[in-house]
mmCIF file of C-alpha atoms and ligand atoms in Angstrom:
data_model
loop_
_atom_site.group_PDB
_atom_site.id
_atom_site.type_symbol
_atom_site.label_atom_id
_atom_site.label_comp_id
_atom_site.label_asym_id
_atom_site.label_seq_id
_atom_site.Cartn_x
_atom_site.Cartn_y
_atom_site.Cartn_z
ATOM 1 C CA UNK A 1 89.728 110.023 73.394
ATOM 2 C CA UNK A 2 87.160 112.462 75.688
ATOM 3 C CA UNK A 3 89.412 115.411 76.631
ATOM 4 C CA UNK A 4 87.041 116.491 79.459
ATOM 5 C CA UNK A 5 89.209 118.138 82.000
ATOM 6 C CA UNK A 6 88.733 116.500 85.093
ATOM 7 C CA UNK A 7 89.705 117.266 88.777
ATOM 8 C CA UNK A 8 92.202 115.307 90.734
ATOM 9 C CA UNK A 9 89.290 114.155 93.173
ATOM 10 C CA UNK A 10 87.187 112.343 90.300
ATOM 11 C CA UNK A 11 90.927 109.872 90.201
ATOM 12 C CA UNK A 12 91.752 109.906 93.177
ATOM 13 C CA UNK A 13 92.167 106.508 94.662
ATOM 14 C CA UNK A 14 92.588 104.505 98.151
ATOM 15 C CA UNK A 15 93.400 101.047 98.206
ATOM 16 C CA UNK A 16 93.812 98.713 101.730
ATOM 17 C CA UNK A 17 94.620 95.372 102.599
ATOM 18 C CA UNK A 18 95.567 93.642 105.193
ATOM 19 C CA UNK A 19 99.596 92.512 105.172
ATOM 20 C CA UNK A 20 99.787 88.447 105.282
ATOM 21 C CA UNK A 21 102.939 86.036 105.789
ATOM 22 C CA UNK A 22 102.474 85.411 101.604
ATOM 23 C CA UNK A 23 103.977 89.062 101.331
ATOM 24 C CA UNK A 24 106.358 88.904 104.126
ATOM 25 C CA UNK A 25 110.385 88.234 104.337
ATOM 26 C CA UNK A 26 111.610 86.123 107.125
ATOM 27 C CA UNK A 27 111.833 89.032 109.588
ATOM 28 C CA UNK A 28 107.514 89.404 109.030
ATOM 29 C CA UNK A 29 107.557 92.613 107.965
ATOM 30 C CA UNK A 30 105.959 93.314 103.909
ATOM 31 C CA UNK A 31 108.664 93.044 100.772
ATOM 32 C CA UNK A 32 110.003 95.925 99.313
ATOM 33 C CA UNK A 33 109.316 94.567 96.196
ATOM 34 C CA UNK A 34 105.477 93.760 97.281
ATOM 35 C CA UNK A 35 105.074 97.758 98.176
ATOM 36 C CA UNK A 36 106.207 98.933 94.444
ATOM 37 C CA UNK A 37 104.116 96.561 92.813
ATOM 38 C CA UNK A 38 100.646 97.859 95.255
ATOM 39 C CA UNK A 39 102.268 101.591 94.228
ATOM 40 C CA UNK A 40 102.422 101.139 90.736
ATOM 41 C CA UNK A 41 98.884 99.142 90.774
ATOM 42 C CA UNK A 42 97.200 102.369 93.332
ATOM 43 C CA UNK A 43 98.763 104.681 90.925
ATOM 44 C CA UNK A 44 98.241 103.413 87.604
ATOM 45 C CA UNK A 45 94.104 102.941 88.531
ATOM 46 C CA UNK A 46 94.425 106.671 89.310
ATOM 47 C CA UNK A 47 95.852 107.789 86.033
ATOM 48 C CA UNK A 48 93.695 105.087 84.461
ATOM 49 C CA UNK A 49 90.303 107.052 85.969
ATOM 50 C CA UNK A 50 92.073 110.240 84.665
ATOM 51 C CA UNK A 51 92.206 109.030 80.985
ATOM 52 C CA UNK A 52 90.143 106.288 80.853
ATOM 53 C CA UNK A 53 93.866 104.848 78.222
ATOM 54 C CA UNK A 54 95.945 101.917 78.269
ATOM 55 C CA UNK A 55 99.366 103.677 80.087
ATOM 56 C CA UNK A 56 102.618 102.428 80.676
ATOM 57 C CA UNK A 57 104.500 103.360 83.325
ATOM 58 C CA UNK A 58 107.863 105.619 82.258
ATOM 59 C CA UNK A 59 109.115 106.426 85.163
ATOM 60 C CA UNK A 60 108.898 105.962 89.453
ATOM 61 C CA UNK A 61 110.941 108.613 91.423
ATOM 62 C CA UNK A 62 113.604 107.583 93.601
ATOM 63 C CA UNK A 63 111.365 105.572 96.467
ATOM 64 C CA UNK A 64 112.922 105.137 100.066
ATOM 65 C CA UNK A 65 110.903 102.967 103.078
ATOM 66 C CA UNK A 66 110.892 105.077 105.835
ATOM 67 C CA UNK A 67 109.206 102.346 108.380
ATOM 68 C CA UNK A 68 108.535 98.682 108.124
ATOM 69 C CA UNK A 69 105.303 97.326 107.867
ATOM 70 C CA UNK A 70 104.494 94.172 109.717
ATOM 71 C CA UNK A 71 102.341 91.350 109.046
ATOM 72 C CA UNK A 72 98.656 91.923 110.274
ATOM 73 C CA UNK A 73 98.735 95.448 109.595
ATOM 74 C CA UNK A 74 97.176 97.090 107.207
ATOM 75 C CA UNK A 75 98.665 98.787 104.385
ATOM 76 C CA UNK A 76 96.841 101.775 102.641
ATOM 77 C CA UNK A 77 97.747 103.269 99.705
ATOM 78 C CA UNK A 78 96.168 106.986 98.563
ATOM 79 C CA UNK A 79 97.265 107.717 95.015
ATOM 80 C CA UNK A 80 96.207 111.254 93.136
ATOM 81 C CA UNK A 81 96.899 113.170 89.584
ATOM 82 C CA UNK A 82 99.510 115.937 90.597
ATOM 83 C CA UNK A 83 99.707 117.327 87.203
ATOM 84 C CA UNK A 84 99.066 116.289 83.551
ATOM 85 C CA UNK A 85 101.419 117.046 80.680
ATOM 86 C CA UNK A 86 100.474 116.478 76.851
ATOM 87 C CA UNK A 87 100.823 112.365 76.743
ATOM 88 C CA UNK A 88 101.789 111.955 79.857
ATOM 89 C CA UNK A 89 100.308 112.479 83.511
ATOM 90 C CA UNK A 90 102.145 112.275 87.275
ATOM 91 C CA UNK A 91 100.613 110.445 90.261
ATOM 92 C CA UNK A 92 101.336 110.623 94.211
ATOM 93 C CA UNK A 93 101.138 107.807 95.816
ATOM 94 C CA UNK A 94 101.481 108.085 99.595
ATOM 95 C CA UNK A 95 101.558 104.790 101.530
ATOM 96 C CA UNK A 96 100.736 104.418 104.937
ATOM 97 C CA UNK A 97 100.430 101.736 107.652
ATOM 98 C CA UNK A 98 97.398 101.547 110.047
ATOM 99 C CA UNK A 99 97.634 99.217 113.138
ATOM 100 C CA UNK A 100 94.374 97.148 113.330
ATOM 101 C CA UNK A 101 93.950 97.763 117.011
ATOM 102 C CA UNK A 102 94.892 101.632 117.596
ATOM 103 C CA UNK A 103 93.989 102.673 114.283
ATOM 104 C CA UNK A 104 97.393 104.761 114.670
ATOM 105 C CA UNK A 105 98.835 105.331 110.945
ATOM 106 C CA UNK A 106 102.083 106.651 109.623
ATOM 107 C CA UNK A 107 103.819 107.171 106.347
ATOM 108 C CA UNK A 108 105.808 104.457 105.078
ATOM 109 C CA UNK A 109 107.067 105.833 101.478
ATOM 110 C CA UNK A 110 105.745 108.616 99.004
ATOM 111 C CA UNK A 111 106.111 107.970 95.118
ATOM 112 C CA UNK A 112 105.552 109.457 92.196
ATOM 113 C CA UNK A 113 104.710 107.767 89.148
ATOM 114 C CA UNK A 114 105.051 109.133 85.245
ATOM 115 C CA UNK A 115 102.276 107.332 83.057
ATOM 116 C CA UNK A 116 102.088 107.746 79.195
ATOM 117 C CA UNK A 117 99.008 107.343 77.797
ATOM 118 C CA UNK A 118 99.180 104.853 74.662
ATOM 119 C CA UNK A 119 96.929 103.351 71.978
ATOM 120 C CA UNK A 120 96.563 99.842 71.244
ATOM 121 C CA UNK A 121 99.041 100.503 68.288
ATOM 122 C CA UNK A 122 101.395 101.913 70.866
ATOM 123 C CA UNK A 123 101.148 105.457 69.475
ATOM 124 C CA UNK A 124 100.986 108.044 72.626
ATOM 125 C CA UNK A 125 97.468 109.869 72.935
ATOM 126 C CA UNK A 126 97.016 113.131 74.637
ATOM 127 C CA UNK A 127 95.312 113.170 77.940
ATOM 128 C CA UNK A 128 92.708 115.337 79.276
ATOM 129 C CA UNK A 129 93.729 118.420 81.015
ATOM 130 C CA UNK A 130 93.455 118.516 85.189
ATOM 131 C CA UNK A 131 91.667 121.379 86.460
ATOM 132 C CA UNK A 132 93.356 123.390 89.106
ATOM 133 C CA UNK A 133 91.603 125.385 90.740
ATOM 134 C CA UNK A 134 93.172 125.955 94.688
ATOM 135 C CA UNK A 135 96.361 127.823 95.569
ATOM 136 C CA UNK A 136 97.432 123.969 96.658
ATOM 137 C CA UNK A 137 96.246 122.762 93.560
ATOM 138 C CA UNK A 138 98.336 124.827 91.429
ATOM 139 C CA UNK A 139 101.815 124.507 94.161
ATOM 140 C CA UNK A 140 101.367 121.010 93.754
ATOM 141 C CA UNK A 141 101.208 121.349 90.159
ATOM 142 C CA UNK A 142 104.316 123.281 89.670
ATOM 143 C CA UNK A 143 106.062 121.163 92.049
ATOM 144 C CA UNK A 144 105.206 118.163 89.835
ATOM 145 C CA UNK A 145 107.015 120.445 86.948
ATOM 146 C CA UNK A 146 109.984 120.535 88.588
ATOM 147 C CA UNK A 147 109.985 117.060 89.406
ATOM 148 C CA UNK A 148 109.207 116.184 85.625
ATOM 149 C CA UNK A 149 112.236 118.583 84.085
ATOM 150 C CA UNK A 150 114.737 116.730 86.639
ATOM 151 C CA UNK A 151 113.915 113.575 85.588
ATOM 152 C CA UNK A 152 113.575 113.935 81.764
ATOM 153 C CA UNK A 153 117.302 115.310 82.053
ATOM 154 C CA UNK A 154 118.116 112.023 83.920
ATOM 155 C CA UNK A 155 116.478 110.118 81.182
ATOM 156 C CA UNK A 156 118.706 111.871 78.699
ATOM 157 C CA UNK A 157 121.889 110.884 81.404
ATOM 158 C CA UNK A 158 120.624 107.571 81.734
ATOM 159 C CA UNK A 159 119.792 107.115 77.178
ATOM 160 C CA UNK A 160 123.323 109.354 76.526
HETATM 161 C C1 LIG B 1 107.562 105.576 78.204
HETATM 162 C C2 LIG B 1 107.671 105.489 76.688
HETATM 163 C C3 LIG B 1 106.289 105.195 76.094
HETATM 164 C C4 LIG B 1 108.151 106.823 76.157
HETATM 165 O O1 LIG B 1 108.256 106.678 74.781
HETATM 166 P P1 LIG B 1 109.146 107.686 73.904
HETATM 167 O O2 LIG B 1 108.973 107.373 72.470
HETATM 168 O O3 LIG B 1 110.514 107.710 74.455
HETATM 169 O O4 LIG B 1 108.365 108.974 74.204
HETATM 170 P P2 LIG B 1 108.697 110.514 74.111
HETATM 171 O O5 LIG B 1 110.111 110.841 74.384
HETATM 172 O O6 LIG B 1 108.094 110.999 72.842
HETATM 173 O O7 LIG B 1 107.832 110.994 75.354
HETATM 174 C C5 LIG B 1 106.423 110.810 75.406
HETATM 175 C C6 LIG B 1 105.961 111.364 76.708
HETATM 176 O O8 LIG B 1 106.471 110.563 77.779
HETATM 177 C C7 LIG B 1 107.223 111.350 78.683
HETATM 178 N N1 LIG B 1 108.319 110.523 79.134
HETATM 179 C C8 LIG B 1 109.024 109.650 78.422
HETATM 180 N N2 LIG B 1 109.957 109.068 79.199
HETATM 181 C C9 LIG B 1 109.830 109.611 80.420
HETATM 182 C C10 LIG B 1 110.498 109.419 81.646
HETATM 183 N N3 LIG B 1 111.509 108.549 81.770
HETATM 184 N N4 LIG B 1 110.095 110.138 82.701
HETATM 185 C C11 LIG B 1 109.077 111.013 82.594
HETATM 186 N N5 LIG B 1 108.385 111.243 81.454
HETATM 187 C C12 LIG B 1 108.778 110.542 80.381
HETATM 188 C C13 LIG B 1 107.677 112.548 77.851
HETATM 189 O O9 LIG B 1 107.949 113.654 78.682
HETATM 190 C C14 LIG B 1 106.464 112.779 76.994
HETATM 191 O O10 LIG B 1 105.455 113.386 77.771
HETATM 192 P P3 LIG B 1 104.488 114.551 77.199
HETATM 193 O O11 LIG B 1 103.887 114.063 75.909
HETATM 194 O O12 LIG B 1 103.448 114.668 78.254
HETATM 195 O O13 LIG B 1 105.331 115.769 77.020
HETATM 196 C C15 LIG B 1 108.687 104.389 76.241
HETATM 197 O O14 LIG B 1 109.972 104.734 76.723
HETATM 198 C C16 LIG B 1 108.309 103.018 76.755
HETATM 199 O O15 LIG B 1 107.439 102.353 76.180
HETATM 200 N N6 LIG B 1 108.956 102.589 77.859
HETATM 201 C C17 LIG B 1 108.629 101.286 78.447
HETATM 202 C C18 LIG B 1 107.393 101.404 79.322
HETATM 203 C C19 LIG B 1 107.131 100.122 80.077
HETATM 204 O O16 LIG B 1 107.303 99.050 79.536
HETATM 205 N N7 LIG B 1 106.742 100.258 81.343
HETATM 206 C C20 LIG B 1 106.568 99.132 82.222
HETATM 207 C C21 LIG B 1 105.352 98.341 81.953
HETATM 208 S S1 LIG B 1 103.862 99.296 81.891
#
């Protein structure tokens, strides 16, 4: 494994498409379902470009849908490193929606992913560290700390 720190702009990743009836509910507006499975995708190719490892996904942070999306608009999905722990990394994923004929956007749900980094044997491998360099850098950083000691005690609730 090449433990070349890296910076969070070498990962980070934006992904678009356009929202069609095949990923719609009967109301026209994109599945819930359909949203995790772009977020996990956006954010897993950003921890992939991080470590250049298999991951698996560990955990997603409670997700809420703060506005529909509705068929023929697009959906874009911006996914970065936060912070990187020994075998494991967190990702942001912010999705927003962009009307094709205003261009007017707004955020439809922010995520954050936990990947551990694996070998093909399924033994955990450390990942390279994430240089941070900015005062936003390093908030965002510690935030993603905080976020990572609150849900490691809720995977002890949830295992006890
Ligand atoms: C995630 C998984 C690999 C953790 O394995 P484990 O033996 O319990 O691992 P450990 O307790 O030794 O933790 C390994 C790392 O994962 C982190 N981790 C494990 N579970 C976590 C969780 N629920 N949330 C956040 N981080 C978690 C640990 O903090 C540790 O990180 P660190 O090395 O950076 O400090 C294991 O639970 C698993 O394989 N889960 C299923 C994953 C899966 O199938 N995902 C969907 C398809 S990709």
């Amino acid at each position: 494994m090449d433990l070349t720190p890296k910076r969070a702009s070498e990962s980070a990743t934006e992904m678009v498409q356009v929202v069609l009836p095949n990923d719609a509910n009967p109301l026209g507006v994109i599945l819930g379902g359909t949203v995790m499975h772009l977020i996990d995708i956006a954010g897993a190719i950003a921890g992939h470009r991080h470590t250049r490892s298999l991951l698996v996904t560990a955990a997603v942070d409670g997700l809420q849908f703060l506005h529909s999306i509705k068929v023929g608009v697009l959906i874009i999905l911006k996914s970065r490193v936060t912070c990187v722990f020994k075998t494991s990394l967190e990702v942001q994923v912010d999705v927003h929606s962009e009307e094709t004929l205003t261009g007017n956007r707004r955020l439809t749900s922010r995520a954050y992913l936990t990947f551990v980094a694996i070998a093909r044997d399924g033994c955990r491998v450390e990942v390279p560290p994430l240089i941070v360099e900015t005062d936003e850098e390093r908030r965002v950083c510690d935030e993603a700390h905080a976020r990572r000691a609150e849900r490691l005690k809720r995977r002890n609730t949830a295992m006890s």
